[in-house]
XYZ file of C-alpha atoms in Angstrom:
399
model
C 22.842 -64.920 4.630
C 24.855 -67.813 6.075
C 24.252 -68.449 9.775
C 27.724 -69.837 10.387
C 30.065 -68.977 13.267
C 31.519 -65.989 11.443
C 28.073 -64.505 10.844
C 26.975 -65.203 14.419
C 30.021 -63.372 15.737
C 29.484 -60.501 13.316
C 25.983 -60.135 14.788
C 27.312 -60.400 18.363
C 29.981 -57.745 17.798
C 27.327 -55.504 16.209
C 25.141 -56.007 19.296
C 28.055 -55.071 21.583
C 28.763 -51.907 19.593
C 25.047 -51.093 19.650
C 25.018 -51.750 23.403
C 27.782 -49.190 23.848
C 26.053 -46.534 21.750
C 22.682 -47.111 23.437
C 24.030 -47.079 27.013
C 26.973 -44.682 26.853
C 25.173 -42.706 24.154
C 22.627 -41.152 26.483
C 25.245 -40.033 29.009
C 27.356 -38.596 26.179
C 24.190 -36.784 25.138
C 23.669 -35.489 28.667
C 27.293 -34.288 28.602
C 26.731 -32.379 25.348
C 23.485 -30.894 26.718
C 25.119 -30.037 30.049
C 25.849 -26.303 29.444
C 22.477 -25.712 27.779
C 19.968 -27.364 30.112
C 21.587 -26.593 33.476
C 21.895 -22.899 34.367
C 22.724 -22.997 38.084
C 25.183 -25.076 40.072
C 22.312 -27.046 41.630
C 20.891 -27.827 38.170
C 24.328 -28.910 36.947
C 24.557 -31.287 39.879
C 21.136 -32.668 38.935
C 22.379 -33.184 35.390
C 25.496 -35.034 36.514
C 23.626 -37.078 39.126
C 21.175 -38.202 36.432
C 23.982 -40.263 34.890
C 26.284 -40.546 37.905
C 25.525 -44.150 38.942
C 25.815 -45.623 35.429
C 28.089 -43.613 33.118
C 31.347 -45.394 33.999
C 29.720 -48.835 33.806
C 28.332 -48.009 30.376
C 31.861 -47.672 28.988
C 32.465 -51.356 29.724
C 30.462 -52.073 26.558
C 33.134 -50.221 24.553
C 35.907 -52.341 26.069
C 33.890 -55.532 25.584
C 33.175 -54.718 21.929
C 36.883 -54.094 21.313
C 37.856 -57.294 23.107
C 35.298 -59.356 21.186
C 36.482 -57.883 17.876
C 40.103 -58.650 18.801
C 39.329 -62.287 19.662
C 36.794 -63.070 16.930
C 38.204 -60.959 14.078
C 41.898 -60.254 14.788
C 42.624 -59.058 11.240
C 39.725 -56.616 11.484
C 40.898 -55.378 14.878
C 44.484 -54.896 13.686
C 43.463 -53.069 10.503
C 40.978 -50.744 12.207
C 43.179 -49.838 15.141
C 46.105 -49.081 12.831
C 44.168 -47.173 10.159
C 42.048 -45.261 12.699
C 44.818 -45.081 15.297
C 44.890 -41.296 15.777
C 41.094 -40.949 15.803
C 40.664 -43.777 18.316
C 43.528 -42.420 20.433
C 41.772 -39.038 20.581
C 38.531 -40.839 21.549
C 40.404 -42.626 24.339
C 41.931 -39.368 25.597
C 38.508 -37.697 25.499
C 36.942 -40.560 27.485
C 39.696 -40.324 30.107
C 39.412 -36.533 30.284
C 35.632 -36.834 30.585
C 35.975 -39.189 33.544
C 38.445 -36.786 35.174
C 36.011 -33.913 34.602
C 33.199 -35.696 36.433
C 35.438 -36.512 39.386
C 37.324 -33.201 39.691
C 34.338 -30.893 39.322
C 33.215 -31.381 42.924
C 36.683 -30.990 44.471
C 36.445 -27.187 44.695
C 33.450 -24.934 45.191
C 34.729 -21.911 43.257
C 32.640 -20.882 40.247
C 35.629 -20.725 37.888
C 36.793 -24.220 38.816
C 33.390 -25.802 38.254
C 32.755 -23.838 35.053
C 36.032 -25.137 33.601
C 35.113 -28.757 34.297
C 31.548 -28.231 33.046
C 32.987 -27.084 29.711
C 35.357 -30.063 29.773
C 32.386 -32.445 30.143
C 30.750 -30.805 27.116
C 33.784 -30.866 24.812
C 34.958 -34.366 25.710
C 31.443 -35.772 25.166
C 31.131 -33.960 21.829
C 34.529 -35.185 20.574
C 33.744 -38.820 21.430
C 30.349 -38.738 19.668
C 31.695 -36.934 16.594
C 34.780 -39.115 16.058
C 32.881 -42.380 16.521
C 30.506 -41.256 13.767
C 33.423 -40.143 11.565
C 35.058 -43.560 11.989
C 31.846 -45.421 11.084
C 31.344 -43.253 7.996
C 34.906 -43.806 6.764
C 34.661 -47.568 7.287
C 31.463 -47.724 5.227
C 33.009 -45.630 2.444
C 36.104 -47.858 2.384
C 39.576 -47.481 3.860
C 42.789 -47.606 1.772
C 43.943 -50.996 3.053
C 46.032 -53.579 1.200
C 46.037 -57.333 1.752
C 49.799 -57.882 1.790
C 49.314 -61.614 1.093
C 48.235 -60.721 -2.441
C 51.618 -59.077 -2.960
C 53.439 -62.145 -1.645
C 54.113 -60.834 1.863
C 53.179 -63.689 4.187
C 54.391 -61.955 7.369
C 51.886 -59.117 7.388
C 48.140 -59.093 6.997
C 46.105 -56.037 6.070
C 48.200 -52.881 5.832
C 46.940 -49.298 5.823
C 48.257 -47.549 2.714
C 48.465 -44.000 4.072
C 50.988 -42.593 6.529
C 50.560 -40.080 9.339
C 49.419 -37.284 9.249
C 47.359 -38.001 6.127
C 45.911 -41.087 7.785
C 43.995 -38.778 10.162
C 43.548 -35.689 7.983
C 41.837 -37.651 5.200
C 39.300 -39.056 7.668
C 37.850 -35.550 8.037
C 38.805 -34.110 4.639
C 35.562 -32.664 3.191
C 37.099 -32.504 -0.312
C 37.198 -36.294 -0.759
C 34.101 -38.491 -0.640
C 35.010 -40.720 2.303
C 36.080 -37.703 4.390
C 32.898 -35.796 3.577
C 30.750 -38.877 4.189
C 32.564 -39.480 7.480
C 31.892 -35.915 8.627
C 28.219 -36.176 7.666
C 27.841 -39.448 9.578
C 29.713 -37.836 12.483
C 27.280 -34.897 12.605
C 24.316 -37.297 12.322
C 25.735 -39.321 15.217
C 26.086 -36.193 17.365
C 22.467 -35.212 16.639
C 21.271 -38.707 17.543
C 23.345 -38.696 20.749
C 21.732 -35.378 21.723
C 18.267 -36.858 21.097
C 19.170 -39.885 23.212
C 20.399 -37.590 25.990
C 17.135 -35.637 25.815
C 15.234 -38.907 26.268
C 17.203 -39.752 29.395
C 16.805 -36.293 30.951
C 13.049 -36.387 30.326
C 12.964 -39.767 32.044
C 15.274 -38.967 34.974
C 14.734 -35.291 35.764
C 11.855 -32.914 36.232
C 11.232 -29.201 36.243
C 13.299 -26.688 34.268
C 16.007 -29.159 33.184
C 13.512 -31.558 31.635
C 11.677 -28.684 29.948
C 14.872 -27.224 28.450
C 15.923 -30.675 27.273
C 12.506 -31.178 25.676
C 12.801 -27.819 23.886
C 16.249 -28.690 22.514
C 15.039 -32.122 21.423
C 12.202 -30.627 19.392
C 14.696 -28.335 17.635
C 17.222 -31.100 16.944
C 14.750 -33.623 15.500
C 14.351 -32.116 12.014
C 18.112 -31.614 11.412
C 18.632 -35.241 12.477
C 15.993 -36.515 10.029
C 17.505 -34.445 7.203
C 21.020 -35.731 7.941
C 19.719 -39.293 8.262
C 18.137 -39.073 4.797
C 21.290 -37.538 3.279
C 23.618 -40.154 4.805
C 21.312 -43.015 3.819
C 21.129 -41.737 0.254
C 24.898 -41.268 -0.008
C 25.557 -44.712 1.490
C 23.818 -46.370 -1.432
C 25.964 -44.523 -3.974
C 29.124 -46.194 -2.652
C 30.805 -48.522 -5.130
C 33.977 -50.619 -5.144
C 36.224 -51.674 -8.005
C 37.162 -55.341 -8.495
C 40.509 -55.328 -10.344
C 41.068 -59.082 -10.370
C 38.044 -61.394 -9.843
C 40.274 -64.453 -9.371
C 42.210 -62.751 -6.576
C 38.939 -61.595 -5.060
C 37.581 -65.138 -5.122
C 40.704 -66.470 -3.419
C 41.471 -63.816 -0.815
C 38.000 -62.735 0.268
C 37.477 -66.379 1.318
C 33.713 -66.153 0.863
C 31.419 -69.187 0.533
C 31.020 -69.948 -3.207
C 27.353 -68.963 -3.463
C 28.012 -65.704 -1.604
C 30.862 -64.806 -3.956
C 28.703 -65.638 -6.950
C 26.009 -63.283 -5.673
C 28.525 -60.437 -5.392
C 30.069 -61.298 -8.777
C 26.630 -61.156 -10.405
C 26.280 -57.540 -9.221
C 29.436 -56.334 -11.020
C 29.005 -54.212 -14.126
C 31.051 -54.630 -17.321
C 33.871 -52.555 -15.807
C 34.119 -54.715 -12.696
C 32.513 -52.120 -10.423
C 30.244 -53.186 -7.582
C 27.503 -50.559 -7.462
C 25.095 -50.210 -4.546
C 27.530 -52.225 -2.457
C 25.384 -51.610 0.631
C 22.162 -52.800 -0.942
C 22.512 -56.569 -1.312
C 19.439 -57.348 0.813
C 16.904 -54.800 -0.459
C 13.838 -56.089 1.426
C 15.647 -56.264 4.778
C 17.447 -52.979 4.157
C 14.310 -51.047 3.240
C 12.407 -52.551 6.179
C 15.130 -51.573 8.692
C 15.510 -48.058 7.261
C 11.749 -47.465 7.334
C 11.467 -48.850 10.879
C 14.261 -46.514 12.028
C 12.427 -43.575 10.448
C 9.109 -44.571 12.081
C 10.818 -44.847 15.471
C 12.265 -41.354 14.976
C 8.696 -40.112 14.432
C 7.594 -42.015 17.545
C 10.406 -40.284 19.464
C 9.141 -36.864 18.365
C 5.602 -37.653 19.547
C 6.908 -38.954 22.881
C 9.036 -35.837 23.445
C 6.121 -33.547 22.590
C 4.131 -35.385 25.269
C 7.107 -35.215 27.688
C 7.072 -39.016 28.002
C 10.698 -39.821 28.851
C 10.373 -43.604 29.014
C 8.743 -43.820 25.574
C 11.219 -41.343 24.115
C 14.126 -43.430 25.417
C 12.607 -46.604 23.937
C 12.109 -44.954 20.535
C 15.590 -43.408 20.405
C 17.067 -46.806 21.305
C 15.058 -48.555 18.585
C 15.968 -45.839 16.062
C 19.651 -46.585 16.499
C 19.217 -50.372 16.633
C 17.287 -50.487 13.365
C 19.718 -48.083 11.677
C 22.716 -49.990 13.063
C 21.498 -53.356 11.812
C 20.707 -51.764 8.436
C 24.400 -50.879 8.253
C 25.439 -54.407 9.225
C 23.154 -56.079 6.701
C 24.244 -53.592 4.063
C 27.955 -54.224 4.553
C 27.681 -58.003 5.069
C 29.910 -59.949 4.462
C 32.366 -57.048 4.175
C 33.786 -55.922 7.506
C 36.126 -53.223 6.163
C 35.869 -52.548 2.423
C 39.086 -51.498 0.687
C 38.891 -48.326 -1.371
C 41.885 -49.566 -3.403
C 40.214 -52.713 -4.737
C 37.485 -54.989 -3.430
C 39.829 -58.003 -3.346
C 41.885 -56.251 -0.626
C 38.840 -55.928 1.645
C 38.463 -57.574 5.038
C 35.445 -59.850 5.249
C 34.023 -61.685 8.231
C 35.672 -64.786 6.724
C 39.238 -63.778 5.863
C 39.431 -61.680 9.027
C 38.034 -64.266 11.469
C 39.732 -66.465 14.043
C 39.791 -70.232 13.777
C 36.631 -72.326 14.043
C 37.772 -73.624 17.460
C 38.352 -70.131 18.832
C 34.947 -68.907 17.661
C 33.254 -71.988 19.147
C 34.896 -71.615 22.571
C 34.106 -67.898 22.614
C 30.493 -68.538 21.694
C 30.090 -70.958 24.597
C 31.606 -68.386 26.968
C 29.352 -65.654 25.560
C 26.235 -67.800 26.016
C 27.143 -68.359 29.682
C 28.373 -64.926 30.769
C 26.505 -62.407 28.588
C 23.095 -62.979 30.273
C 24.777 -62.517 33.669
C 26.291 -59.172 32.647
C 23.010 -57.960 31.116
C 21.043 -59.019 34.222
C 23.502 -57.237 36.513
C 23.392 -54.015 34.478
C 19.589 -54.166 34.310
C 19.530 -54.472 38.113
C 21.779 -51.409 38.459
C 19.512 -49.362 36.207
C 16.429 -50.509 38.137
C 18.011 -49.478 41.446
C 18.745 -45.945 40.273
C 15.729 -45.332 38.032
C 14.107 -42.546 40.029
C 13.493 -38.878 39.342
C 16.095 -36.293 40.350
C 15.179 -32.659 40.917
C 16.911 -29.520 42.245
C 14.846 -29.894 45.428
C 16.219 -33.397 46.057
C 19.784 -32.116 45.597
C 19.137 -29.253 48.036
C 17.825 -31.735 50.609
C 20.982 -33.839 50.198
C 23.145 -30.733 50.748
C 21.191 -29.789 53.870
C 21.406 -33.320 55.284
C 25.149 -33.427 54.620
C 25.582 -30.058 56.362
C 23.702 -31.310 59.435
C 26.059 -34.251 59.762
C-alpha cells in the first residue's frame, strides 16, 4: 500500500463514513426499535429523549463525508451521485422526513397523531439503513460505469451506462448478482444498526425499555452473524474482466508496481478473481477481529453492560469497514463493464495541491470537531427512565 496523498484521503473519507455509521447508526437503530421497545407514550418519550440531544448533530458526519468525497475525489462523487441518484435521493427524503417526525410528534397529544409519527420514525430509519447497505453492496459488486475518455470524449468523465428506471431497479434486483448482493448487504446493515441501537438503549435507558432492547438484541445476533458470513463469502467471489490491459494501465493511473501486482493476479482470460482479496493477511485479520467483537457484543448484552456493548458494536463495524476499504483498494468504484473503466483513488482524485491544502485544513479542524462532539456526548451521557420523564412532566405542569 502506498501512503501517498490519495491513499491518505481514501482513509480519511473511510473514517468519515465510518463516523457517520457509528454515530448516526445507533439513533437509526433506536428509530427502528422504537415501536418494539416502547409500549406507552411515556416509554416512547424515553426512547426519543435517549437520542434527542445528539441525533441531528450525528448527521453532520454524513454531510462532511459527502463534502470530503466531493473535494478529494470529484470523479468518484460525480459517478456515485449520478449512478445512485434515486437511492440517495430517497435516503435524503427519509432523513428529512425522520427529522420532521421527531419534531412534529410532540405538537399534539392525541394518540392517533403520535402513533402516526412513531411509525414514521420507524419507517424512515429503516429505509435509510437499508438503502445505505444496498448502495455499499452494489459499489463493491461493481457499477456499470464507462470512462468516456477511453471512447475519445474529453468533455465527460465517468458515465453511468443505465438509464432510469433501470438505474434504481437493478440496484435491488434479486435476479442479478449485484442486486442480490446489494440486498444482502442492506439486510446485514439493518441488523447491525439494530444491534448498535440496542447497545445505546442499554447504555442510556433502564427498566422495561432496556430489557426489551436486550431481548431483541439477543434474537438479532445470530441472523447478523449468518448474514455477515454470507456477505463476506460472496464478496470474495467477485471478479472483474480486463478487456484491454494497455487501456487499463493508462486510464487507471495506478503507480507502476501497484498495476503490476493487479496484472499478476489476472488469469489467462484476463479476469481478476478475488478482486477484494489483495491483502490476505490484513483482510483475514480485520474479518476475524470484526467477528470476535461481535462475540464480545453478545457477551456484553447478555450481561446488560451497555457501555461495553456499544464499544464492541462500534469496533465490529470499524473492523468490517476497513476490511472493505483494504479489499477494494485502490479501486474506489469498480466497473462491471470492464476493469479499465473503473474509478480508482488515483484517476478520480483532485490535484496534488488541492489534496495538500485539504489535508492541512483537516489536521487543524478535525480534532476540534471531534472534541466538541465528545463534549456534547459527555454532557448528555446519563440514564433516562420513565420516572425521570414523569418528573419532568410534573415540573412543567407546576410552572
